Amino acid sequence: MSVVSMKALLESGVHFGHRTQKWHPAMKPYIFTERNGIHIIDLQKTSKAIQQAYNLVRDTVAEGGTVLFIGTKRQAQETVQAEAIRCGMPYVTVRWLGGMLTNWRTIRQRINELEKLERMRDKGEFGRLTKKEALVLHRKIERLEILLGGVRQMVRLPELVFVVDVHREATAIHEANLLNIPVIAMVDTNCDPTHVDYVIPSNDDAIRAIKLVVSKIADAAIEGKALRKELPEEGLVSLPTIEEEELSDEELLGEATLAKISGRIKAPLDEAVFGEPDEDVYDIDWGTEDDEEEERLRARASREDEDFEDLDEDEE
């Protein structure tokens, strides 16, 4: 018996594709007919595809694997985040950062940095800095949490990637392909399914359609966890942790900051907050300020970003 009924697919509008002028020829096998200039998706194939994806996710999670949920389009953000949290899986809903998979070690360093800054904040160490310096670090924490909050508990690369919009998440799919990570995706009639391992032909614009499909993938993950012999008490999944050094205080903020926190010196803003720039990690642009010190801060961040993709570049 299929995990989703034909009635549910119809009521959610999963069968509505795009206008015939916008179709991608590679989606022809998944198109049932044309009606009023709109392609109608074959729901029999959609139902089978959802069942196949469900079984794959369930079995993968049962063996201790993770599924990375990706949906950065406006219609999908809330649903993807809610369902990923419900099943305890990592997710990306704000923006895909280039290298999030192919340069995972660097992303992991940024997550370690976020956690270190949060510990410093919780211990009240920011109170020993000037208001401006503390504000800069608070903004950095907020920005890192927005960008990396959904994957901060992911200790290694995922075993599967689930994508809502193939066209919008092309970079994520490309990275998964490079690393031979299987991709499950909702693919509309205007998208190229070539680089997707498990195609779920579906309307990827309607909120109800997205909720239906994403919820089934989340249900599969929950069932997979229930099949494990030993359930993790909390967190994402029971996985071995990767061996890597945790960044020390000196590596994270520099000796100047530590000295300033302990009250030994009065260092300039840029040196006290950041120490020597680390060429192996990304940096974040924290916004605009009018004074000269903030200008120097932005200039330093700009120089560091020349060798890596800018985390703060707005999507077109």
PDB file of C-alpha atoms in Angstrom:
ATOM      1  CA  MET A   1       0.000   0.000   0.000  1.00  0.00           C
ATOM      2  CA  SER A   2       1.304   3.425  -0.964  1.00  0.00           C
ATOM      3  CA  VAL A   3       2.210   5.898   1.770  1.00  0.00           C
ATOM      4  CA  VAL A   4       0.147   8.585   0.029  1.00  0.00           C
ATOM      5  CA  SER A   5      -3.287   8.290  -1.538  1.00  0.00           C
ATOM      6  CA  MET A   6      -4.255   9.503  -4.987  1.00  0.00           C
ATOM      7  CA  LYS A   7      -6.939  11.652  -3.378  1.00  0.00           C
ATOM      8  CA  ALA A   8      -4.379  13.442  -1.218  1.00  0.00           C
ATOM      9  CA  LEU A   9      -2.198  14.109  -4.250  1.00  0.00           C
ATOM     10  CA  LEU A  10      -5.127  15.543  -6.187  1.00  0.00           C
ATOM     11  CA  GLU A  11      -6.379  17.706  -3.324  1.00  0.00           C
ATOM     12  CA  SER A  12      -2.895  19.138  -2.810  1.00  0.00           C
ATOM     13  CA  GLY A  13      -2.490  20.060  -6.473  1.00  0.00           C
ATOM     14  CA  VAL A  14       0.597  17.916  -6.943  1.00  0.00           C
ATOM     15  CA  HIS A  15      -0.469  17.180 -10.532  1.00  0.00           C
ATOM     16  CA  PHE A  16      -0.378  20.772 -11.790  1.00  0.00           C
ATOM     17  CA  GLY A  17       2.751  21.454 -13.809  1.00  0.00           C
ATOM     18  CA  HIS A  18       3.863  24.625 -15.587  1.00  0.00           C
ATOM     19  CA  ARG A  19       2.641  26.098 -18.849  1.00  0.00           C
ATOM     20  CA  THR A  20       3.432  23.969 -21.858  1.00  0.00           C
ATOM     21  CA  GLN A  21       5.758  26.646 -23.275  1.00  0.00           C
ATOM     22  CA  LYS A  22       8.039  26.319 -20.235  1.00  0.00           C
ATOM     23  CA  TRP A  23       8.345  22.555 -20.111  1.00  0.00           C
ATOM     24  CA  HIS A  24      11.622  20.652 -20.099  1.00  0.00           C
ATOM     25  CA  PRO A  25      11.702  17.776 -22.620  1.00  0.00           C
ATOM     26  CA  ALA A  26      13.404  15.483 -20.105  1.00  0.00           C
ATOM     27  CA  MET A  27      10.202  15.560 -18.032  1.00  0.00           C
ATOM     28  CA  LYS A  28       8.112  14.073 -20.846  1.00  0.00           C
ATOM     29  CA  PRO A  29       7.951  10.574 -19.261  1.00  0.00           C
ATOM     30  CA  TYR A  30       6.303  12.077 -16.180  1.00  0.00           C
ATOM     31  CA  ILE A  31       3.645  14.137 -17.997  1.00  0.00           C
ATOM     32  CA  PHE A  32       0.172  12.608 -18.298  1.00  0.00           C
ATOM     33  CA  THR A  33      -1.560  15.149 -20.533  1.00  0.00           C
ATOM     34  CA  GLU A  34      -2.073  18.824 -21.309  1.00  0.00           C
ATOM     35  CA  ARG A  35      -5.067  20.832 -20.181  1.00  0.00           C
ATOM     36  CA  ASN A  36      -5.746  24.519 -20.871  1.00  0.00           C
ATOM     37  CA  GLY A  37      -2.112  25.117 -21.718  1.00  0.00           C
ATOM     38  CA  ILE A  38      -0.903  23.454 -18.497  1.00  0.00           C
ATOM     39  CA  HIS A  39       0.947  20.164 -18.284  1.00  0.00           C
ATOM     40  CA  ILE A  40      -0.645  17.599 -15.982  1.00  0.00           C
ATOM     41  CA  ILE A  41       1.751  15.328 -14.102  1.00  0.00           C
ATOM     42  CA  ASP A  42       1.126  11.572 -14.046  1.00  0.00           C
ATOM     43  CA  LEU A  43       0.170  10.960 -10.415  1.00  0.00           C
ATOM     44  CA  GLN A  44       0.634   7.212 -10.753  1.00  0.00           C
ATOM     45  CA  LYS A  45       4.344   7.828 -11.270  1.00  0.00           C
ATOM     46  CA  THR A  46       4.377  10.433  -8.512  1.00  0.00           C
ATOM     47  CA  SER A  47       2.856   7.963  -6.062  1.00  0.00           C
ATOM     48  CA  LYS A  48       5.415   5.292  -6.962  1.00  0.00           C
ATOM     49  CA  ALA A  49       8.252   7.806  -6.702  1.00  0.00           C
ATOM     50  CA  ILE A  50       7.148   8.943  -3.243  1.00  0.00           C
ATOM     51  CA  GLN A  51       6.947   5.321  -2.110  1.00  0.00           C
ATOM     52  CA  GLN A  52      10.444   4.627  -3.445  1.00  0.00           C
ATOM     53  CA  ALA A  53      11.851   7.735  -1.765  1.00  0.00           C
ATOM     54  CA  TYR A  54      10.044   6.852   1.464  1.00  0.00           C
ATOM     55  CA  ASN A  55      11.602   3.389   1.555  1.00  0.00           C
ATOM     56  CA  LEU A  56      15.057   4.761   0.779  1.00  0.00           C
ATOM     57  CA  VAL A  57      14.915   7.412   3.501  1.00  0.00           C
ATOM     58  CA  ARG A  58      13.516   4.971   6.056  1.00  0.00           C
ATOM     59  CA  ASP A  59      16.216   2.377   5.395  1.00  0.00           C
ATOM     60  CA  THR A  60      19.011   4.960   5.312  1.00  0.00           C
ATOM     61  CA  VAL A  61      17.996   6.504   8.628  1.00  0.00           C
ATOM     62  CA  ALA A  62      17.485   3.072  10.170  1.00  0.00           C
ATOM     63  CA  GLU A  63      21.152   2.367   9.431  1.00  0.00           C
ATOM     64  CA  GLY A  64      22.223   5.563  11.185  1.00  0.00           C
ATOM     65  CA  GLY A  65      22.292   7.900   8.194  1.00  0.00           C
ATOM     66  CA  THR A  66      21.124  11.483   7.862  1.00  0.00           C
ATOM     67  CA  VAL A  67      18.996  13.266   5.283  1.00  0.00           C
ATOM     68  CA  LEU A  68      19.695  16.924   4.553  1.00  0.00           C
ATOM     69  CA  PHE A  69      16.478  18.844   3.777  1.00  0.00           C
ATOM     70  CA  ILE A  70      16.949  21.781   1.380  1.00  0.00           C
ATOM     71  CA  GLY A  71      14.267  24.308   0.485  1.00  0.00           C
ATOM     72  CA  THR A  72      15.193  27.983   0.253  1.00  0.00           C
ATOM     73  CA  LYS A  73      12.270  29.233  -1.836  1.00  0.00           C
ATOM     74  CA  ARG A  74       9.713  31.293   0.037  1.00  0.00           C
ATOM     75  CA  GLN A  75       6.891  28.757  -0.289  1.00  0.00           C
ATOM     76  CA  ALA A  76       9.036  25.938   1.093  1.00  0.00           C
ATOM     77  CA  GLN A  77      11.037  27.564   3.894  1.00  0.00           C
ATOM     78  CA  GLU A  78       8.558  27.201   6.734  1.00  0.00           C
ATOM     79  CA  THR A  79       7.475  23.688   5.801  1.00  0.00           C
ATOM     80  CA  VAL A  80      10.995  22.347   5.255  1.00  0.00           C
ATOM     81  CA  GLN A  81      12.215  23.772   8.550  1.00  0.00           C
ATOM     82  CA  ALA A  82       9.231  22.491  10.535  1.00  0.00           C
ATOM     83  CA  GLU A  83       9.340  18.983   9.058  1.00  0.00           C
ATOM     84  CA  ALA A  84      13.120  18.678   9.368  1.00  0.00           C
ATOM     85  CA  ILE A  85      12.936  19.660  13.030  1.00  0.00           C
ATOM     86  CA  ARG A  86      10.047  17.235  13.566  1.00  0.00           C
ATOM     87  CA  CYS A  87      12.099  14.306  12.291  1.00  0.00           C
ATOM     88  CA  GLY A  88      15.391  15.550  13.763  1.00  0.00           C
ATOM     89  CA  MET A  89      17.251  16.082  10.499  1.00  0.00           C
ATOM     90  CA  PRO A  90      19.491  18.947   9.305  1.00  0.00           C
ATOM     91  CA  TYR A  91      18.060  21.559   6.976  1.00  0.00           C
ATOM     92  CA  VAL A  92      18.914  24.612   4.886  1.00  0.00           C
ATOM     93  CA  THR A  93      16.127  27.127   4.316  1.00  0.00           C
ATOM     94  CA  VAL A  94      17.735  30.579   4.186  1.00  0.00           C
ATOM     95  CA  ARG A  95      20.389  30.331   1.500  1.00  0.00           C
ATOM     96  CA  TRP A  96      22.683  27.641   0.230  1.00  0.00           C
ATOM     97  CA  LEU A  97      26.284  28.602   0.902  1.00  0.00           C
ATOM     98  CA  GLY A  98      28.706  27.549  -1.800  1.00  0.00           C
ATOM     99  CA  GLY A  99      30.830  24.710  -0.473  1.00  0.00           C
ATOM    100  CA  MET A 100      28.426  23.619   2.243  1.00  0.00           C
ATOM    101  CA  LEU A 101      29.024  20.033   1.129  1.00  0.00           C
ATOM    102  CA  THR A 102      32.230  20.134  -0.909  1.00  0.00           C
ATOM    103  CA  ASN A 103      33.972  22.330   1.680  1.00  0.00           C
ATOM    104  CA  TRP A 104      32.292  20.873   4.750  1.00  0.00           C
ATOM    105  CA  ARG A 105      35.378  21.110   6.966  1.00  0.00           C
ATOM    106  CA  THR A 106      35.366  24.896   6.589  1.00  0.00           C
ATOM    107  CA  ILE A 107      31.644  25.077   7.335  1.00  0.00           C
ATOM    108  CA  ARG A 108      32.248  22.928  10.417  1.00  0.00           C
ATOM    109  CA  GLN A 109      34.905  25.379  11.563  1.00  0.00           C
ATOM    110  CA  ARG A 110      32.388  28.199  11.263  1.00  0.00           C
ATOM    111  CA  ILE A 111      29.903  26.214  13.351  1.00  0.00           C
ATOM    112  CA  ASN A 112      32.597  25.664  15.984  1.00  0.00           C
ATOM    113  CA  GLU A 113      33.230  29.396  15.925  1.00  0.00           C
ATOM    114  CA  LEU A 114      29.531  30.102  16.450  1.00  0.00           C
ATOM    115  CA  GLU A 115      29.420  27.771  19.439  1.00  0.00           C
ATOM    116  CA  LYS A 116      32.555  29.321  20.924  1.00  0.00           C
ATOM    117  CA  LEU A 117      31.140  32.832  20.620  1.00  0.00           C
ATOM    118  CA  GLU A 118      27.871  31.711  22.204  1.00  0.00           C
ATOM    119  CA  ARG A 119      29.738  30.265  25.167  1.00  0.00           C
ATOM    120  CA  MET A 120      31.649  33.513  25.598  1.00  0.00           C
ATOM    121  CA  ARG A 121      28.393  35.473  25.450  1.00  0.00           C
ATOM    122  CA  ASP A 122      26.667  33.208  27.957  1.00  0.00           C
ATOM    123  CA  LYS A 123      29.576  33.544  30.384  1.00  0.00           C
ATOM    124  CA  GLY A 124      29.271  37.329  30.235  1.00  0.00           C
ATOM    125  CA  GLU A 125      32.671  37.862  28.651  1.00  0.00           C
ATOM    126  CA  PHE A 126      31.221  40.296  26.123  1.00  0.00           C
ATOM    127  CA  GLY A 127      30.542  42.652  29.022  1.00  0.00           C
ATOM    128  CA  ARG A 128      34.261  43.343  29.276  1.00  0.00           C
ATOM    129  CA  LEU A 129      34.381  44.680  25.730  1.00  0.00           C
ATOM    130  CA  THR A 130      33.213  48.066  24.524  1.00  0.00           C
ATOM    131  CA  LYS A 131      29.610  48.358  23.378  1.00  0.00           C
ATOM    132  CA  LYS A 132      30.680  48.541  19.756  1.00  0.00           C
ATOM    133  CA  GLU A 133      32.892  45.472  19.967  1.00  0.00           C
ATOM    134  CA  ALA A 134      30.174  43.507  21.742  1.00  0.00           C
ATOM    135  CA  LEU A 135      27.633  44.607  19.125  1.00  0.00           C
ATOM    136  CA  VAL A 136      29.870  43.368  16.322  1.00  0.00           C
ATOM    137  CA  LEU A 137      30.148  39.944  17.938  1.00  0.00           C
ATOM    138  CA  HIS A 138      26.397  39.788  18.656  1.00  0.00           C
ATOM    139  CA  ARG A 139      25.701  40.526  14.994  1.00  0.00           C
ATOM    140  CA  LYS A 140      28.163  37.856  13.950  1.00  0.00           C
ATOM    141  CA  ILE A 141      26.428  35.297  16.170  1.00  0.00           C
ATOM    142  CA  GLU A 142      23.030  36.228  14.732  1.00  0.00           C
ATOM    143  CA  ARG A 143      24.262  35.988  11.155  1.00  0.00           C
ATOM    144  CA  LEU A 144      25.985  32.647  11.670  1.00  0.00           C
ATOM    145  CA  GLU A 145      22.897  31.261  13.410  1.00  0.00           C
ATOM    146  CA  ILE A 146      20.700  32.308  10.479  1.00  0.00           C
ATOM    147  CA  LEU A 147      23.013  30.771   7.894  1.00  0.00           C
ATOM    148  CA  LEU A 148      24.186  27.661   9.740  1.00  0.00           C
ATOM    149  CA  GLY A 149      21.610  27.035  12.473  1.00  0.00           C
ATOM    150  CA  GLY A 150      19.955  24.213  10.547  1.00  0.00           C
ATOM    151  CA  VAL A 151      23.167  22.223  10.090  1.00  0.00           C
ATOM    152  CA  ARG A 152      24.980  22.960  13.358  1.00  0.00           C
ATOM    153  CA  GLN A 153      24.188  19.492  14.735  1.00  0.00           C
ATOM    154  CA  MET A 154      25.307  17.718  11.551  1.00  0.00           C
ATOM    155  CA  VAL A 155      28.615  16.070  12.435  1.00  0.00           C
ATOM    156  CA  ARG A 156      29.444  14.762   8.964  1.00  0.00           C
ATOM    157  CA  LEU A 157      28.228  14.792   5.377  1.00  0.00           C
ATOM    158  CA  PRO A 158      24.679  13.467   4.928  1.00  0.00           C
ATOM    159  CA  GLU A 159      23.898  10.134   3.309  1.00  0.00           C
ATOM    160  CA  LEU A 160      20.968  11.616   1.361  1.00  0.00           C
ATOM    161  CA  VAL A 161      19.899  15.054   0.169  1.00  0.00           C
ATOM    162  CA  PHE A 162      16.235  15.986  -0.264  1.00  0.00           C
ATOM    163  CA  VAL A 163      15.508  19.050  -2.411  1.00  0.00           C
ATOM    164  CA  VAL A 164      12.249  20.882  -3.039  1.00  0.00           C
ATOM    165  CA  ASP A 165      13.134  22.966  -6.122  1.00  0.00           C
ATOM    166  CA  VAL A 166      15.719  21.549  -8.541  1.00  0.00           C
ATOM    167  CA  HIS A 167      16.183  24.787 -10.455  1.00  0.00           C
ATOM    168  CA  ARG A 168      16.682  26.953  -7.376  1.00  0.00           C
ATOM    169  CA  GLU A 169      18.953  24.473  -5.587  1.00  0.00           C
ATOM    170  CA  ALA A 170      21.151  23.674  -8.595  1.00  0.00           C
ATOM    171  CA  THR A 171      24.354  24.431  -6.666  1.00  0.00           C
ATOM    172  CA  ALA A 172      23.434  22.088  -3.828  1.00  0.00           C
ATOM    173  CA  ILE A 173      22.587  19.306  -6.276  1.00  0.00           C
ATOM    174  CA  HIS A 174      25.869  19.836  -8.115  1.00  0.00           C
ATOM    175  CA  GLU A 175      27.838  19.525  -4.876  1.00  0.00           C
ATOM    176  CA  ALA A 176      25.948  16.372  -3.933  1.00  0.00           C
ATOM    177  CA  ASN A 177      26.687  14.887  -7.361  1.00  0.00           C
ATOM    178  CA  LEU A 178      30.402  15.636  -6.965  1.00  0.00           C
ATOM    179  CA  LEU A 179      30.428  13.765  -3.650  1.00  0.00           C
ATOM    180  CA  ASN A 180      28.216  10.908  -4.917  1.00  0.00           C
ATOM    181  CA  ILE A 181      25.494  11.732  -2.392  1.00  0.00           C
ATOM    182  CA  PRO A 182      22.114  10.493  -3.719  1.00  0.00           C
ATOM    183  CA  VAL A 183      19.615  13.275  -4.413  1.00  0.00           C
ATOM    184  CA  ILE A 184      15.866  12.997  -3.893  1.00  0.00           C
ATOM    185  CA  ALA A 185      13.972  15.946  -5.344  1.00  0.00           C
ATOM    186  CA  MET A 186      10.559  17.319  -6.167  1.00  0.00           C
ATOM    187  CA  VAL A 187      10.844  18.050  -9.895  1.00  0.00           C
ATOM    188  CA  ASP A 188       8.319  20.210 -11.746  1.00  0.00           C
ATOM    189  CA  THR A 189       7.676  20.076 -15.494  1.00  0.00           C
ATOM    190  CA  ASN A 190       9.973  23.048 -16.174  1.00  0.00           C
ATOM    191  CA  CYS A 191      13.050  21.463 -14.541  1.00  0.00           C
ATOM    192  CA  ASP A 192      15.814  19.147 -15.721  1.00  0.00           C
ATOM    193  CA  PRO A 193      15.763  15.875 -13.751  1.00  0.00           C
ATOM    194  CA  THR A 194      19.059  14.643 -15.220  1.00  0.00           C
ATOM    195  CA  HIS A 195      21.131  15.205 -12.077  1.00  0.00           C
ATOM    196  CA  VAL A 196      18.508  13.874  -9.653  1.00  0.00           C
ATOM    197  CA  ASP A 197      18.856  10.257  -8.565  1.00  0.00           C
ATOM    198  CA  TYR A 198      15.288   9.849  -7.290  1.00  0.00           C
ATOM    199  CA  VAL A 199      12.792  12.038  -9.133  1.00  0.00           C
ATOM    200  CA  ILE A 200       9.464  12.878  -7.508  1.00  0.00           C
ATOM    201  CA  PRO A 201       7.443  14.501 -10.328  1.00  0.00           C
ATOM    202  CA  SER A 202       5.418  17.148  -8.546  1.00  0.00           C
ATOM    203  CA  ASN A 203       4.234  20.709  -8.438  1.00  0.00           C
ATOM    204  CA  ASP A 204       7.021  22.456  -6.512  1.00  0.00           C
ATOM    205  CA  ASP A 205       5.295  25.839  -6.197  1.00  0.00           C
ATOM    206  CA  ALA A 206       2.049  25.090  -4.353  1.00  0.00           C
ATOM    207  CA  ILE A 207       2.437  25.192  -0.576  1.00  0.00           C
ATOM    208  CA  ARG A 208       0.007  22.311  -0.048  1.00  0.00           C
ATOM    209  CA  ALA A 209       1.898  20.112  -2.505  1.00  0.00           C
ATOM    210  CA  ILE A 210       5.199  20.907  -0.814  1.00  0.00           C
ATOM    211  CA  LYS A 211       3.739  20.159   2.624  1.00  0.00           C
ATOM    212  CA  LEU A 212       2.406  16.801   1.497  1.00  0.00           C
ATOM    213  CA  VAL A 213       5.620  15.522  -0.067  1.00  0.00           C
ATOM    214  CA  VAL A 214       7.985  16.926   2.564  1.00  0.00           C
ATOM    215  CA  SER A 215       5.862  15.507   5.375  1.00  0.00           C
ATOM    216  CA  LYS A 216       6.094  12.024   3.838  1.00  0.00           C
ATOM    217  CA  ILE A 217       9.881  12.244   3.682  1.00  0.00           C
ATOM    218  CA  ALA A 218       9.906  13.366   7.321  1.00  0.00           C
ATOM    219  CA  ASP A 219       7.604  10.471   8.254  1.00  0.00           C
ATOM    220  CA  ALA A 220      10.053   8.090   6.600  1.00  0.00           C
ATOM    221  CA  ALA A 221      12.913   9.495   8.678  1.00  0.00           C
ATOM    222  CA  ILE A 222      10.884   9.107  11.871  1.00  0.00           C
ATOM    223  CA  GLU A 223      10.022   5.511  10.997  1.00  0.00           C
ATOM    224  CA  GLY A 224      13.680   4.847  10.232  1.00  0.00           C
ATOM    225  CA  LYS A 225      14.691   6.086  13.672  1.00  0.00           C
ATOM    226  CA  ALA A 226      12.103   3.826  15.257  1.00  0.00           C
ATOM    227  CA  LEU A 227      13.670   0.844  13.510  1.00  0.00           C
ATOM    228  CA  ARG A 228      17.067   1.400  15.047  1.00  0.00           C
ATOM    229  CA  LYS A 229      18.137  -1.004  17.757  1.00  0.00           C
ATOM    230  CA  GLU A 230      19.385   1.850  19.922  1.00  0.00           C
ATOM    231  CA  LEU A 231      17.649   5.182  19.635  1.00  0.00           C
ATOM    232  CA  PRO A 232      19.716   8.319  20.335  1.00  0.00           C
ATOM    233  CA  GLU A 233      18.547  10.138  23.432  1.00  0.00           C
ATOM    234  CA  GLU A 234      18.523  13.481  21.650  1.00  0.00           C
ATOM    235  CA  GLY A 235      20.036  15.345  18.745  1.00  0.00           C
ATOM    236  CA  LEU A 236      20.074  14.477  15.094  1.00  0.00           C
ATOM    237  CA  VAL A 237      21.242  10.913  14.661  1.00  0.00           C
ATOM    238  CA  SER A 238      23.537   8.443  16.354  1.00  0.00           C
ATOM    239  CA  LEU A 239      26.672   8.960  14.292  1.00  0.00           C
ATOM    240  CA  PRO A 240      30.385   8.737  15.039  1.00  0.00           C
ATOM    241  CA  THR A 241      31.917  12.152  15.496  1.00  0.00           C
ATOM    242  CA  ILE A 242      34.630  13.280  13.145  1.00  0.00           C
ATOM    243  CA  GLU A 243      38.074  13.775  14.529  1.00  0.00           C
ATOM    244  CA  GLU A 244      39.067  17.408  14.318  1.00  0.00           C
ATOM    245  CA  GLU A 245      40.610  19.891  16.641  1.00  0.00           C
ATOM    246  CA  GLU A 246      38.296  22.350  18.305  1.00  0.00           C
ATOM    247  CA  LEU A 247      39.424  25.881  17.669  1.00  0.00           C
ATOM    248  CA  SER A 248      41.179  27.365  20.675  1.00  0.00           C
ATOM    249  CA  ASP A 249      40.428  30.833  21.965  1.00  0.00           C
ATOM    250  CA  GLU A 250      43.618  32.102  20.367  1.00  0.00           C
ATOM    251  CA  GLU A 251      42.730  30.615  16.970  1.00  0.00           C
ATOM    252  CA  LEU A 252      39.174  31.914  17.129  1.00  0.00           C
ATOM    253  CA  LEU A 253      39.587  35.504  18.268  1.00  0.00           C
ATOM    254  CA  GLY A 254      43.319  36.064  18.552  1.00  0.00           C
ATOM    255  CA  GLU A 255      45.540  36.764  21.518  1.00  0.00           C
ATOM    256  CA  ALA A 256      44.651  40.461  21.454  1.00  0.00           C
ATOM    257  CA  THR A 257      41.005  39.750  22.241  1.00  0.00           C
ATOM    258  CA  LEU A 258      41.835  37.395  25.088  1.00  0.00           C
ATOM    259  CA  ALA A 259      44.203  39.940  26.553  1.00  0.00           C
ATOM    260  CA  LYS A 260      41.558  42.636  26.234  1.00  0.00           C
ATOM    261  CA  ILE A 261      38.919  40.477  27.914  1.00  0.00           C
ATOM    262  CA  SER A 262      41.248  39.855  30.839  1.00  0.00           C
ATOM    263  CA  GLY A 263      41.915  43.611  31.062  1.00  0.00           C
ATOM    264  CA  ARG A 264      45.616  43.491  30.282  1.00  0.00           C
ATOM    265  CA  ILE A 265      45.641  45.782  27.212  1.00  0.00           C
ATOM    266  CA  LYS A 266      43.479  48.223  25.311  1.00  0.00           C
ATOM    267  CA  ALA A 267      43.737  47.011  21.715  1.00  0.00           C
ATOM    268  CA  PRO A 268      42.243  48.620  18.592  1.00  0.00           C
ATOM    269  CA  LEU A 269      38.814  47.345  17.581  1.00  0.00           C
ATOM    270  CA  ASP A 270      39.814  45.257  14.575  1.00  0.00           C
ATOM    271  CA  GLU A 271      42.793  43.595  16.291  1.00  0.00           C
ATOM    272  CA  ALA A 272      41.032  43.074  19.620  1.00  0.00           C
ATOM    273  CA  VAL A 273      37.983  41.434  18.061  1.00  0.00           C
ATOM    274  CA  PHE A 274      39.518  39.338  15.325  1.00  0.00           C
ATOM    275  CA  GLY A 275      43.250  38.902  15.951  1.00  0.00           C
ATOM    276  CA  GLU A 276      45.142  37.724  12.898  1.00  0.00           C
ATOM    277  CA  PRO A 277      42.885  36.799   9.938  1.00  0.00           C
ATOM    278  CA  ASP A 278      42.490  33.089   9.285  1.00  0.00           C
ATOM    279  CA  GLU A 279      42.731  32.278   5.584  1.00  0.00           C
ATOM    280  CA  ASP A 280      41.082  28.881   5.993  1.00  0.00           C
ATOM    281  CA  VAL A 281      37.648  30.045   7.037  1.00  0.00           C
ATOM    282  CA  TYR A 282      34.925  32.271   5.679  1.00  0.00           C
ATOM    283  CA  ASP A 283      34.083  35.606   7.230  1.00  0.00           C
ATOM    284  CA  ILE A 284      30.830  37.469   7.466  1.00  0.00           C
ATOM    285  CA  ASP A 285      29.968  41.019   6.561  1.00  0.00           C
ATOM    286  CA  TRP A 286      28.058  42.466   9.514  1.00  0.00           C
ATOM    287  CA  GLY A 287      26.570  45.568   7.925  1.00  0.00           C
ATOM    288  CA  THR A 288      27.380  49.235   7.504  1.00  0.00           C
ATOM    289  CA  GLU A 289      28.613  51.783  10.083  1.00  0.00           C
ATOM    290  CA  ASP A 290      29.601  55.411   9.621  1.00  0.00           C
ATOM    291  CA  ASP A 291      32.813  55.606  11.628  1.00  0.00           C
ATOM    292  CA  GLU A 292      36.355  54.861  10.460  1.00  0.00           C
ATOM    293  CA  GLU A 293      36.811  51.805  12.687  1.00  0.00           C
ATOM    294  CA  GLU A 294      33.862  50.016  11.116  1.00  0.00           C
ATOM    295  CA  GLU A 295      35.189  50.898   7.654  1.00  0.00           C
ATOM    296  CA  ARG A 296      38.461  49.167   8.490  1.00  0.00           C
ATOM    297  CA  LEU A 297      36.477  46.184   9.769  1.00  0.00           C
ATOM    298  CA  ARG A 298      34.603  45.825   6.492  1.00  0.00           C
ATOM    299  CA  ALA A 299      37.801  46.237   4.486  1.00  0.00           C
ATOM    300  CA  ARG A 300      39.418  43.372   6.385  1.00  0.00           C
ATOM    301  CA  ALA A 301      36.393  41.113   5.824  1.00  0.00           C
ATOM    302  CA  SER A 302      36.450  41.990   2.125  1.00  0.00           C
ATOM    303  CA  ARG A 303      40.109  41.029   1.797  1.00  0.00           C
ATOM    304  CA  GLU A 304      39.535  37.681   3.492  1.00  0.00           C
ATOM    305  CA  ASP A 305      36.594  36.903   1.208  1.00  0.00           C
ATOM    306  CA  GLU A 306      38.644  37.230  -1.991  1.00  0.00           C
ATOM    307  CA  ASP A 307      39.720  33.569  -1.769  1.00  0.00           C
ATOM    308  CA  PHE A 308      36.317  32.152  -0.884  1.00  0.00           C
ATOM    309  CA  GLU A 309      32.683  32.606  -1.823  1.00  0.00           C
ATOM    310  CA  ASP A 310      31.113  35.497   0.040  1.00  0.00           C
ATOM    311  CA  LEU A 311      28.651  34.159   2.597  1.00  0.00           C
ATOM    312  CA  ASP A 312      26.683  37.397   2.568  1.00  0.00           C
ATOM    313  CA  GLU A 313      26.231  37.858  -1.157  1.00  0.00           C
ATOM    314  CA  ASP A 314      22.529  38.448  -1.839  1.00  0.00           C
ATOM    315  CA  GLU A 315      20.800  36.115  -4.225  1.00  0.00           C
ATOM    316  CA  GLU A 316      19.684  37.574  -7.491  1.00  0.00           C
TER     317      GLU A 316
END
